[in-house]
Structure formats: C-alpha cells, structure tokens
Amino acid sequence: MVQHIDSELIFFDIFSMNNSNKKKPVQLLKVSEDMVDRRLDNFLIGELKSLPRSRIYRMIRSGEVRVNKGRAKPSYRLLEGDQIRVPPYIDTSEKGQKRLFASQRDLIINQIVYEDDYLILFNKPSGMAVHGGSGINLGVIEMLRIARPENRFLELAHRLDRETSGCLLIVKKRSALRKLHEQFREGTVHKSYIALLHGRWEHGDKTINLPLKVTHRKNGERFVIVSDSSGSKSALTHFFLQQNFSEYCLMNIVIETGRTHQIRVHAAEINYPIVSDERYAPNLKSPVGLRRLFLHAAELKIQHPEKEKHFDFSIPLSRELKSVLKQLK
C-alpha cells in the first residue's frame, strides 16, 4: 500500500489554561503483562505526561525513581511484576492543559496520511518537534492527543529530527507498539530518505559505517560526533545518487540504524553535508528560497503489527523542496 500527501511547513501558536498546580504523592506502579519489555524511560514518559522529559530523566538518574527498591538505568527493560516507585512531583497537567483552535486541529488532522485501528502515518512538517520538551511546548504526539481525545493510547513508534519532514508512524494500541519496536530492533523496518547534499557526488553507491556518540555543547544543545569511545553506538548509512547538479547532489539515503542525527553527521563526515544544516554545516551557501533542512523521510516499509500484510508508505517532497530542485535544474 502506498499513500501520498503534499507536505507543507506549518507553525502553531498553542495556548494554555491557567489552573493551580497539584503535588502528587509517592506512587508505586506495577508492571502488567502488556508493559513487558518497554524501556523504563519510555514507560515513565507515557505514564507521567504532565512532566517534561528532562525532569523524568533526572528522576531516574538521581535514583528518585526505583525499580524493585533499587536504582535502574533509563534503558532498563521492564519485567512483569516489577514495582516502580515514582517520587512526589508537581502535577502541571491542569495548569498546562493545552487546547487547539479548530483551524489548528484541522491542520494537524490533515497531516494524517493513513489510519487504521492500530496505526497512524503522519506527514511531519519540517520545524515541528515530534514531542514536547527542551523549551518546546507541544510536539506532534501531544497535539494529536489533544486533537483526538477519543484515542486513549497514542505513542510514537519512532522519531524524526525536528528539522526533518516526512513519514512518522504513531501507534494506537500498546500491543502494536511492542511488535513494531521488535521490528525496529531487529532491523526489518526499511527507512529511506531524500536529501540534497553540498558537492557533486563522484563515488557511486557508498556505505558509511561509523559509530556515533551524543555530546552536548555549552548551551546544552545536543551535538553528535563520530567516535568509537565509550558510549558510542554503531551506525550504518547507505548513499545512492539520484542526480548531480553543479554544486549539489540529490541523494537517496537508506539507514539500517536509527541514531540521533545519523544521516546529518555521516554526510558531514564525508564532506557532503546536507544543505541548510545549520548545526553540522553552518555558513554554507544554500539555494535561493530554501528556508529549512533539505532532509525528508520519504519511505517507510513495515510489516503491519496486527495484520498479515506488508505496508509500503511513501510521502513525496513538499512544494518548497520541489521548487528548489526545479530551480537547480
């Protein structure tokens, strides 16, 4: 099955209702069968929706959160019967109750490319975060939860950089999420991107296999580097030429791992940085009219988690990106 939609950059002004904060007492959460094998951090993010992610990670790393009375890492995989202690915290869910205007809700809903009882394929615009936090009021998942209150369970199956547009998969049932996470871990999900890079490509098909490590700049901004030191993770990226221009090249890029900023860092490392990448290739000239990173998640292939069916989702480039390519030609 192939689905198409024309993606456009959308900005949202989100407003809040002002009510008083409430302090939540210590909670003991017990892991049920349908929670098994979830990461501790993802579990808490789902349970404590009113808390910023940064606060949840501080709670885990400081030992305020306990699993079976002991410390645990954010990556700990839950077992049935585990008891998780959540410390007292200020509940801002009422104060921070968000709402969307009807026009904003329509814009969000119109970005849904495909939907069934288990999945939503969302056409994420560039500039929109997939989730709130780090100064971002609302991301895709929070806005969808507001726009679709009838869906009691909505979670991200994977993530895209804020600057990247295209295929974003959201899950409506926990059982489907668990099965999709298995596919991502086993590497059976096909993820293909379209990117415009600086320079003329002269290498044929090329595979980059360089480990990556997340670091932070002085201002707290995440910055990923190529490194084989402790804490780094393997990353595999395949580059395929679509078309060369005088100063740029249009590439199809397939990733076998989903590391933070993987394509952007690998492209910059081989001296073909992505056009308009202000983080990894600042001060390089971009084509006239381009106001965003030229990186688009174009295709996503999965085995449906609850149906005996293979899904091939595709979202074409936005009019802005097509206009840039037409100008270059």
XYZ file of C-alpha atoms in Angstrom:
329
model
C 0.000 0.000 0.000
C 1.377 3.407 -0.991
C -0.003 6.650 0.418
C 0.857 10.172 -0.784
C 0.290 13.685 0.518
C 1.872 17.077 -0.197
C 3.597 18.298 2.961
C 3.845 21.976 3.879
C 5.597 23.764 6.728
C 3.083 24.608 9.467
C 3.521 26.757 12.557
C 1.284 26.611 15.629
C 0.529 29.096 18.412
C -0.559 26.983 21.374
C -2.410 28.446 24.353
C -2.789 27.149 27.902
C -5.476 27.252 30.553
C -4.306 28.576 33.926
C -5.202 26.490 36.970
C -3.360 25.734 40.179
C -0.614 23.109 40.432
C -1.141 19.952 42.442
C 1.533 17.958 44.216
C 1.399 14.244 43.540
C 2.390 11.885 46.377
C 4.740 8.909 46.033
C 3.316 6.342 43.610
C 4.009 2.622 43.283
C 3.339 1.354 39.771
C 3.204 -2.360 38.997
C 4.214 -3.629 35.557
C 1.481 -5.658 33.889
C 1.861 -8.144 31.057
C 1.205 -5.597 28.295
C 4.012 -3.351 29.627
C 6.704 -6.055 29.494
C 9.923 -5.214 27.614
C 9.265 -1.470 27.479
C 12.178 0.772 28.391
C 11.874 2.387 31.809
C 12.219 5.918 30.391
C 9.573 5.365 27.706
C 7.217 3.809 30.250
C 7.508 6.804 32.594
C 7.175 9.303 29.738
C 3.886 7.620 28.856
C 2.661 7.495 32.451
C 3.772 10.964 33.572
C 2.552 13.011 30.632
C 2.497 16.288 32.581
C 6.244 16.137 33.328
C 8.969 17.331 30.925
C 11.234 14.568 29.671
C 14.239 16.305 31.200
C 12.633 16.051 34.668
C 11.837 12.344 34.175
C 15.431 11.572 33.193
C 16.730 13.490 36.243
C 14.406 11.452 38.458
C 15.784 8.195 37.032
C 19.460 9.145 37.077
C 19.341 10.641 40.579
C 17.777 7.447 41.967
C 14.465 9.112 42.870
C 12.800 6.519 40.643
C 13.316 2.993 41.974
C 12.621 -0.363 40.347
C 12.086 -3.134 42.909
C 13.637 -0.792 45.533
C 16.838 -0.359 43.553
C 18.290 2.074 41.034
C 17.787 1.388 37.333
C 19.042 2.892 34.083
C 16.689 4.635 31.631
C 17.265 1.744 29.196
C 16.143 -0.932 31.702
C 13.599 -3.302 30.103
C 10.550 -3.891 32.276
C 9.581 -7.344 33.554
C 6.104 -8.431 34.561
C 5.550 -7.750 38.265
C 8.259 -5.066 38.561
C 7.379 -2.382 41.090
C 8.324 1.166 40.107
C 8.488 3.894 42.732
C 7.706 7.362 41.404
C 8.731 10.196 43.783
C 6.467 13.149 44.645
C 6.239 15.766 41.902
C 4.258 18.845 40.935
C 1.462 17.906 38.546
C 1.097 20.630 35.926
C -1.430 18.729 33.849
C -4.234 21.110 34.818
C -2.176 24.269 34.591
C -0.673 23.133 31.334
C -3.830 21.720 29.821
C -3.402 22.572 26.150
C -6.014 23.294 23.564
C -6.025 23.832 19.809
C -8.161 26.201 17.817
C -10.422 24.494 15.287
C -8.163 25.627 12.437
C -5.097 24.220 14.203
C -6.854 20.926 14.838
C -7.800 20.714 11.170
C -4.200 21.349 10.124
C -2.985 18.542 12.370
C -5.653 16.089 11.239
C -4.966 16.926 7.583
C -1.379 15.741 8.019
C -2.619 12.191 8.629
C -1.781 10.182 5.515
C -3.085 6.762 6.571
C -5.008 5.433 9.561
C -6.495 2.145 10.736
C -7.392 0.678 14.136
C -3.701 0.301 15.045
C -1.598 2.854 13.146
C -1.434 6.474 12.049
C 1.033 7.602 9.397
C 1.671 11.320 9.930
C 3.279 13.679 7.429
C 5.540 15.639 9.799
C 6.415 19.135 8.592
C 9.949 20.438 8.971
C 10.311 22.607 12.063
C 7.826 20.636 14.144
C 9.190 18.518 17.010
C 7.807 15.010 17.433
C 7.334 15.613 21.180
C 7.453 18.488 23.659
C 10.343 19.304 25.967
C 13.535 21.398 25.988
C 11.584 24.629 25.594
C 9.074 23.200 23.112
C 5.524 23.481 24.360
C 3.912 20.815 22.207
C 5.099 18.326 19.629
C 3.291 16.113 17.153
C 2.287 13.475 19.694
C 0.886 15.982 22.217
C -1.061 17.829 19.529
C -2.532 14.609 18.200
C -3.612 13.614 21.707
C -5.403 16.946 22.051
C -6.942 16.740 18.584
C -8.014 13.111 19.061
C -9.132 12.714 22.698
C -11.159 9.634 21.713
C -7.877 7.754 21.139
C -6.899 6.780 24.685
C -3.500 5.457 23.590
C -1.265 7.323 21.142
C 2.514 6.803 21.134
C 5.402 7.407 18.750
C 6.744 4.253 17.101
C 9.990 6.080 16.237
C 11.288 9.649 15.971
C 12.421 12.199 13.410
C 14.632 15.238 13.945
C 12.709 18.458 14.359
C 14.168 19.780 11.083
C 13.330 16.609 9.103
C 9.993 16.184 7.325
C 8.084 13.107 6.192
C 6.946 9.692 7.375
C 6.255 9.477 11.103
C 4.491 6.393 12.466
C 2.203 6.661 15.508
C 0.603 3.681 17.255
C -2.899 3.443 18.740
C -2.551 0.200 20.730
C 0.169 -0.920 23.137
C 0.333 -4.440 21.668
C 1.029 -2.954 18.224
C 3.719 -0.667 19.665
C 5.532 -3.618 21.226
C 5.533 -5.539 17.932
C 6.740 -2.531 15.963
C 9.548 -1.915 18.436
C 10.629 -5.512 17.840
C 10.781 -4.808 14.098
C 12.898 -1.703 14.661
C 15.264 -3.589 16.990
C 15.596 -6.481 14.544
C 16.296 -4.118 11.640
C 13.386 -5.305 9.485
C 11.922 -1.802 9.025
C 13.042 -0.091 5.803
C 13.643 3.671 6.162
C 14.511 5.708 3.079
C 15.268 9.441 2.932
C 15.785 12.059 0.228
C 18.466 14.679 0.865
C 20.227 17.430 -1.034
C 23.957 17.492 -0.244
C 26.685 20.017 -0.916
C 29.080 18.994 -3.695
C 28.960 16.820 -6.818
C 28.826 13.109 -5.991
C 31.593 11.015 -7.595
C 31.542 7.828 -5.501
C 28.812 5.552 -6.868
C 26.843 3.704 -4.187
C 28.548 4.262 -0.842
C 28.061 2.809 2.653
C 29.231 4.661 5.763
C 29.799 2.552 8.856
C 30.994 4.923 11.589
C 29.979 4.864 15.283
C 28.292 7.930 16.729
C 28.228 9.492 20.168
C 25.854 12.147 21.532
C 27.598 15.066 23.251
C 26.336 18.438 24.461
C 27.604 21.927 23.777
C 27.947 24.553 26.499
C 24.455 25.859 25.758
C 23.035 22.352 26.277
C 22.437 21.705 22.574
C 22.923 18.096 21.515
C 25.797 17.600 19.107
C 26.647 14.174 17.678
C 30.208 13.221 16.752
C 31.902 10.271 15.083
C 33.610 8.407 17.906
C 34.437 4.857 18.956
C 34.839 5.842 22.623
C 32.692 4.602 25.492
C 29.038 5.444 24.991
C 29.169 5.475 21.199
C 26.751 3.405 19.098
C 27.152 1.726 15.724
C 25.549 3.497 12.759
C 25.164 2.286 9.162
C 24.072 4.576 6.310
C 23.803 3.832 2.575
C 24.083 6.656 -0.007
C 22.679 6.342 -3.555
C 22.965 9.111 -6.160
C 19.750 10.334 -7.796
C 21.078 13.393 -9.631
C 24.097 15.691 -9.704
C 23.807 19.464 -10.069
C 26.612 21.991 -10.478
C 27.183 22.489 -6.729
C 24.849 19.945 -5.139
C 23.727 16.325 -5.394
C 20.317 14.779 -4.755
C 20.649 11.511 -2.839
C 18.502 8.597 -1.769
C 19.692 7.525 1.690
C 18.796 4.300 3.494
C 19.634 3.776 7.160
C 19.913 0.456 8.964
C 20.196 2.065 12.402
C 18.266 4.997 13.853
C 20.843 7.051 15.735
C 20.352 10.700 16.637
C 21.294 12.944 13.671
C 22.784 9.876 11.934
C 22.377 10.978 8.309
C 23.410 14.556 9.046
C 26.624 13.545 10.830
C 27.628 10.820 8.340
C 27.030 13.201 5.408
C 29.118 15.947 7.023
C 31.863 13.447 7.935
C 32.425 12.527 4.255
C 32.404 16.242 3.279
C 28.962 16.162 1.661
C 26.903 17.930 4.359
C 23.158 18.291 3.979
C 22.069 21.614 2.521
C 20.862 24.142 5.134
C 22.173 22.111 8.075
C 22.997 24.927 10.485
C 24.232 22.539 13.168
C 26.736 20.419 11.246
C 27.497 22.650 8.247
C 26.951 26.295 9.252
C 27.661 29.197 6.917
C 27.478 27.167 3.697
C 25.531 28.648 0.789
C 22.037 27.245 0.228
C 19.855 27.526 -2.890
C 17.653 30.617 -3.094
C 14.279 30.089 -1.451
C 15.290 27.211 0.849
C 14.442 28.004 4.468
C 14.779 24.535 6.005
C 16.989 21.449 6.177
C 16.759 19.501 2.919
C 16.158 16.099 4.512
C 12.892 14.220 4.008
C 11.782 10.808 5.307
C 10.310 9.648 2.019
C 9.531 5.967 2.534
C 8.760 3.604 5.395
C 8.214 -0.134 4.920
C 6.866 -2.267 7.762
C 5.047 -5.490 8.481
C 1.692 -4.468 9.897
C 1.803 -5.379 13.628
C -1.681 -6.943 13.655
C -2.359 -7.898 10.026
C -0.691 -10.351 7.658
C 0.220 -7.534 5.340
C 3.324 -5.598 4.317
C 2.882 -1.816 4.164
C 4.942 0.463 1.919
C 4.260 4.089 2.858
C 5.541 6.959 0.727
C 5.324 10.748 1.131
C 6.640 12.977 -1.684
C 8.672 16.144 -1.249
C 6.863 19.333 -0.250
C 6.284 22.072 -2.814
C 9.124 24.084 -1.258
C 11.663 21.307 -1.813
C 10.344 20.543 -5.315
C 10.675 24.234 -6.175
C 14.329 24.209 -5.054
C 15.084 21.205 -7.288
C 13.308 22.819 -10.244
C 15.457 25.908 -9.758
C 18.642 23.824 -9.710
C 17.676 22.026 -12.917
